[in-house]
Short mmCIF file of C-alpha atoms in Angstrom, two decimals:
data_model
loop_
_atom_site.label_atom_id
_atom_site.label_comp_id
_atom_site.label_asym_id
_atom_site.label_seq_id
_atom_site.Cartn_x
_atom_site.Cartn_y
_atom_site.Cartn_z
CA UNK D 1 70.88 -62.48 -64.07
CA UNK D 2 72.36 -65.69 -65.00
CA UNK D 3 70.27 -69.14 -65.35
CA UNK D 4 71.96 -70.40 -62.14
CA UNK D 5 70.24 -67.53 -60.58
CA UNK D 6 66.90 -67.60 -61.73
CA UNK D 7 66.75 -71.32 -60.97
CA UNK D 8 68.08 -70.41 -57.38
CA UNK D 9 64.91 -67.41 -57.16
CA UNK D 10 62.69 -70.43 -58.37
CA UNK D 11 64.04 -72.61 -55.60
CA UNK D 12 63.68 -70.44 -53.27
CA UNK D 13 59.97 -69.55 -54.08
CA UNK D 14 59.19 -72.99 -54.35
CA UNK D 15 60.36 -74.13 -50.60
CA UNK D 16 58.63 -70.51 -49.72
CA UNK D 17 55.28 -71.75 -51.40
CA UNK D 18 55.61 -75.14 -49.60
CA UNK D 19 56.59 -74.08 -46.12
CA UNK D 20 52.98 -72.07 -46.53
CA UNK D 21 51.42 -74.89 -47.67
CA UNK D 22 52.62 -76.60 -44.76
CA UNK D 23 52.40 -73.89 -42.01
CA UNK D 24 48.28 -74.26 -43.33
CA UNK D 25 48.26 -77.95 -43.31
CA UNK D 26 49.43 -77.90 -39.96
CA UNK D 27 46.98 -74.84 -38.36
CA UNK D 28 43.96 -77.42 -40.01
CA UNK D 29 45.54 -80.21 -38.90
CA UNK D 30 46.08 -79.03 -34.99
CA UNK D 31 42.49 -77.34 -35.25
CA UNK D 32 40.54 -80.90 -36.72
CA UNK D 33 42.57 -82.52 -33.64
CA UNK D 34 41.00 -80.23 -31.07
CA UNK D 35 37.53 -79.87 -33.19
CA UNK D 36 37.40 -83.90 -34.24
CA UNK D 37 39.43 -86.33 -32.37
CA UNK D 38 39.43 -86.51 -28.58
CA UNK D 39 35.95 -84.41 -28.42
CA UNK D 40 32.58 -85.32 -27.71
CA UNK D 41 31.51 -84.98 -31.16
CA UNK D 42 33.59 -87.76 -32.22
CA UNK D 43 31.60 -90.28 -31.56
CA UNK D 44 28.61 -88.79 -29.41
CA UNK D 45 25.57 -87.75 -30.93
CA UNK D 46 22.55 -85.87 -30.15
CA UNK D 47 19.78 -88.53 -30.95
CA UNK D 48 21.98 -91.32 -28.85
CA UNK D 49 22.50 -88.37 -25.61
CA UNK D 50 18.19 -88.32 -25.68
CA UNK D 51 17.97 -91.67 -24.40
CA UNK D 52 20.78 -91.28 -21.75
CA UNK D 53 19.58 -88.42 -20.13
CA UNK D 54 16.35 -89.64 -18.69
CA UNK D 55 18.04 -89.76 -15.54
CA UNK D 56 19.60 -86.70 -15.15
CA UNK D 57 16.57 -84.88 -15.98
CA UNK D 58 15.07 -85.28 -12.50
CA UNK D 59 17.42 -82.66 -11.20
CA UNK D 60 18.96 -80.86 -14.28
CA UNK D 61 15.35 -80.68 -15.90
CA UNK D 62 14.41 -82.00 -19.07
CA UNK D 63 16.09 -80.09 -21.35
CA UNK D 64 19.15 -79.52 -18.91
CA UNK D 65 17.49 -76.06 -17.54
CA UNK D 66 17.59 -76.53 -14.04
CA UNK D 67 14.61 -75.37 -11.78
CA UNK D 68 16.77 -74.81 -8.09
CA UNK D 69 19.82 -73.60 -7.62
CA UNK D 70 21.05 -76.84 -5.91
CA UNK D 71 21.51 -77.92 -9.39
CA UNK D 72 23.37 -76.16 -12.04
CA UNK D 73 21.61 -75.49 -15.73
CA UNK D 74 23.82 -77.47 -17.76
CA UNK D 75 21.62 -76.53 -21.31
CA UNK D 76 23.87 -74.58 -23.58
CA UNK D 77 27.11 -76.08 -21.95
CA UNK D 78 30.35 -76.83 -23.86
CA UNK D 79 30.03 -80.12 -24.05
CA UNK D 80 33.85 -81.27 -23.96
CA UNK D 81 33.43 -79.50 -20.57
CA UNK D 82 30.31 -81.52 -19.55
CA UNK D 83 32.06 -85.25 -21.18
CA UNK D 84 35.52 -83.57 -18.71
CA UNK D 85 33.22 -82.94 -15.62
CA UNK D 86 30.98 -86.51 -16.04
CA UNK D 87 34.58 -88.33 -16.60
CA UNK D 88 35.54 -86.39 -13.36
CA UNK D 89 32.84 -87.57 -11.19
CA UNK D 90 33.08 -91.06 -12.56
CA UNK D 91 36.30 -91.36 -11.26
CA UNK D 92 35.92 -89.98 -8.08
CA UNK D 93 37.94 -86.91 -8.62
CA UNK D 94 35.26 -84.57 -8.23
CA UNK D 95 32.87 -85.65 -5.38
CA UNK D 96 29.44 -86.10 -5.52
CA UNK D 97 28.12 -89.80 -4.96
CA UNK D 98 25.08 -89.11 -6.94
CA UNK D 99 26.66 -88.35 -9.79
CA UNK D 100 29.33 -91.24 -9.12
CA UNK D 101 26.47 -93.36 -9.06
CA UNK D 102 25.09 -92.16 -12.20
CA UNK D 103 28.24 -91.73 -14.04
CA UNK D 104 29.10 -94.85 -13.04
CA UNK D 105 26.44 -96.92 -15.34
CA UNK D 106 27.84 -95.09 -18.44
CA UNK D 107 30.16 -95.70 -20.80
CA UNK D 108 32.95 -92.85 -22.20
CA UNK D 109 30.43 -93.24 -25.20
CA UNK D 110 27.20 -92.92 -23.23
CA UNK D 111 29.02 -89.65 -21.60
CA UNK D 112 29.93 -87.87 -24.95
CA UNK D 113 26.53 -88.32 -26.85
CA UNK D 114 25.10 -86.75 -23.03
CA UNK D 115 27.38 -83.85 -23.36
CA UNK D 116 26.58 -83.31 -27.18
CA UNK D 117 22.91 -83.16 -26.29
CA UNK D 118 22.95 -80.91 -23.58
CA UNK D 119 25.30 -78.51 -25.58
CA UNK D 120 22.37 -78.55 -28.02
CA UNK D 121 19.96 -77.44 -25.95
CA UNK D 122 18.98 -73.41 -25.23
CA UNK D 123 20.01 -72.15 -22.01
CA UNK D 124 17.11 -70.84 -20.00
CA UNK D 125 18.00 -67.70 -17.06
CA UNK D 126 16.11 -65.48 -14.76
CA UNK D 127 16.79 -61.56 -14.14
CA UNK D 128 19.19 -61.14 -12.64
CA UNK D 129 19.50 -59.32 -8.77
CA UNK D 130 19.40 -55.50 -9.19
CA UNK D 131 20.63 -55.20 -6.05
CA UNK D 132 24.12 -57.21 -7.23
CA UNK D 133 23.84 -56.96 -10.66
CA UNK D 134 26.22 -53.51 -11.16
CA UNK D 135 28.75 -54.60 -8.67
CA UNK D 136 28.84 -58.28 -10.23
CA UNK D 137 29.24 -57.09 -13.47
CA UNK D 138 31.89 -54.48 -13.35
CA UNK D 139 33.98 -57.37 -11.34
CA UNK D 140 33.18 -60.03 -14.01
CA UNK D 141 33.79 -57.86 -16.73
CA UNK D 142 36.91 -55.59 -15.52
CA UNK D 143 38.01 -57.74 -12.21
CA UNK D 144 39.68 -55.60 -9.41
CA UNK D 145 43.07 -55.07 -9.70
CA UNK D 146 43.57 -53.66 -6.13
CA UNK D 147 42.61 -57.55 -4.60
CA UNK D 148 45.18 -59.69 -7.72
CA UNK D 149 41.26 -60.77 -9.00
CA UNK D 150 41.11 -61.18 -13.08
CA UNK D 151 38.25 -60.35 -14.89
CA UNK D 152 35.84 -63.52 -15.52
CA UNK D 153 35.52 -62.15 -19.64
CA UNK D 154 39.36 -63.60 -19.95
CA UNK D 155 37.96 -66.93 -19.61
CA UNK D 156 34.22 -67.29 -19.98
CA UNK D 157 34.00 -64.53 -22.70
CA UNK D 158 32.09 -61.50 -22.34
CA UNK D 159 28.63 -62.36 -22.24
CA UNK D 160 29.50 -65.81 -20.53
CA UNK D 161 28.92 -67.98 -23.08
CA UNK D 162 32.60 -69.47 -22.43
CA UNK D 163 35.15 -71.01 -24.30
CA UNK D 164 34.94 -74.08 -25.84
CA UNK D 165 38.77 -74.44 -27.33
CA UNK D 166 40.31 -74.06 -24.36
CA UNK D 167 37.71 -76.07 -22.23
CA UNK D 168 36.55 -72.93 -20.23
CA UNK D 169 32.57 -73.28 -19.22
CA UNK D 170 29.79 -71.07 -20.11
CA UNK D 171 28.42 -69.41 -17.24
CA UNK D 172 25.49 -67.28 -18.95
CA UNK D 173 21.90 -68.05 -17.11
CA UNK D 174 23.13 -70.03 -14.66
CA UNK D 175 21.90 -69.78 -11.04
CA UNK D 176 23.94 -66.88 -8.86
CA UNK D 177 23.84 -68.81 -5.48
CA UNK D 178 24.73 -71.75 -7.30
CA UNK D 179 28.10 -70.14 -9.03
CA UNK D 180 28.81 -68.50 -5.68
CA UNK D 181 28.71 -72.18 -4.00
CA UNK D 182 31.55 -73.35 -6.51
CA UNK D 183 33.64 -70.00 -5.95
CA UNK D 184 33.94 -70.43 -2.22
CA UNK D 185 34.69 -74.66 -3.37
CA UNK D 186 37.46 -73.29 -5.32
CA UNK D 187 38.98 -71.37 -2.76
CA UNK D 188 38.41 -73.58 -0.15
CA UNK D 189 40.16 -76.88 -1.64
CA UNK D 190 36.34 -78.27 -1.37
CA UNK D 191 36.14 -78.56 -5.58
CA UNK D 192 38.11 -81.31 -6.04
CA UNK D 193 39.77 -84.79 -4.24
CA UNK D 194 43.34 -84.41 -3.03
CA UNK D 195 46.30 -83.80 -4.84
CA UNK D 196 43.59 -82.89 -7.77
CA UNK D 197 42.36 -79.73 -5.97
CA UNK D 198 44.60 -77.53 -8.29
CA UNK D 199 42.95 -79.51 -11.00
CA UNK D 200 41.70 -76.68 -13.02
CA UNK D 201 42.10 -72.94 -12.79
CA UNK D 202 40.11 -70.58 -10.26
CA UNK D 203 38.26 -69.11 -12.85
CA UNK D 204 36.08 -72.53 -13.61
CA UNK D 205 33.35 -72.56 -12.14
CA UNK D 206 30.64 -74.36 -13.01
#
């Protein structure tokens, strides 16, 4: 093998070496984007969320665990799914004028150290219904085919704890009648305001 060629082979393993280098850089760059910037944890914190969430303890509970299903246990949640759903309500896409009013008086700030603290906190769940339980389960976990319905594990993961990456919620102890309520929201338009209704996909619930 001449010179010429052994400095093209060294070329070649050189660019080789650096398009790895950069195919890495790139996978940790596009992760710390969607980890780091543009996330909750950017600039909310747990110790600033404590003295937010005074407020939304008199229906969430204390520690975000819920005691009636006509609030949902937000303890555990993914918290760039909480900051989405407060920034939601603020701005009237999703309806609720209590939580307009509340999300109102925060800033984006105030509503990321919130979500941090509630994702900090331990979910809290009752048994579930025997009487549902097998049915519910075999369509969360498998779906049914027959009726074009996807199993829930695609998106929420299979023991509901969701998916925080792609901004799908956890779903694991919270109330039954209170997921069923924002099922038949979904399908009814109900979920969101207007032309926002298609907002987010079917299988987001919470």
């Amino acid at each position: 093998m001449s010179m010429s060629a052994f400095r093209k082979a060294g070329w070649i393993g050189l660019v080789s070496t650096m398009t790895i280098i950069s195919g890495a850089a790139l996978q940790a760059a596009t992760a710390a984007d969607v980890l780091g910037q543009g996330t909750p944890f950017a600039d909310g914190t747990v110790e600033a969320g404590t003295l937010k969430v005074a407020t939304c303890s008199a229906c969430h509970g204390p520690n975000g665990n819920s005691t009636t299903a006509q609030w949902p246990k937000i303890a555990g949640q993914n918290a760039v799914y909480v900051a989405e759903q407060l920034q939601l309500f603020k701005a009237g896409v999703r309806i609720n004028p209590d939580m307009l009013k509340i999300t109102s008086l925060l800033s984006d700030k105030d509503i990321d150290s919130v979500a941090v603290y509630y994702q900090a906190q331990t979910p809290v769940g009752a048994e579930a219904d025997p009487k549902t339980e097998g049915a519910g389960e075999k369509l969360y976990r498998y779906g049914d085919a027959a009726r074009a319905i996807p199993a829930c594990t695609a998106c929420h993961g299979p023991v509901g704890r969701g998916n925080s990456l792609a901004d799908y919620p956890a779903l694991r102890a919270q109330f039954a009648d209170y997921v069923a309520k924002q099922l038949g929201d979904f399908a009814s338009g109900a979920r969101y305001s207007g032309a926002n209704r298609a907002l987010r996909p079917v299988a987001t619930v919470m």
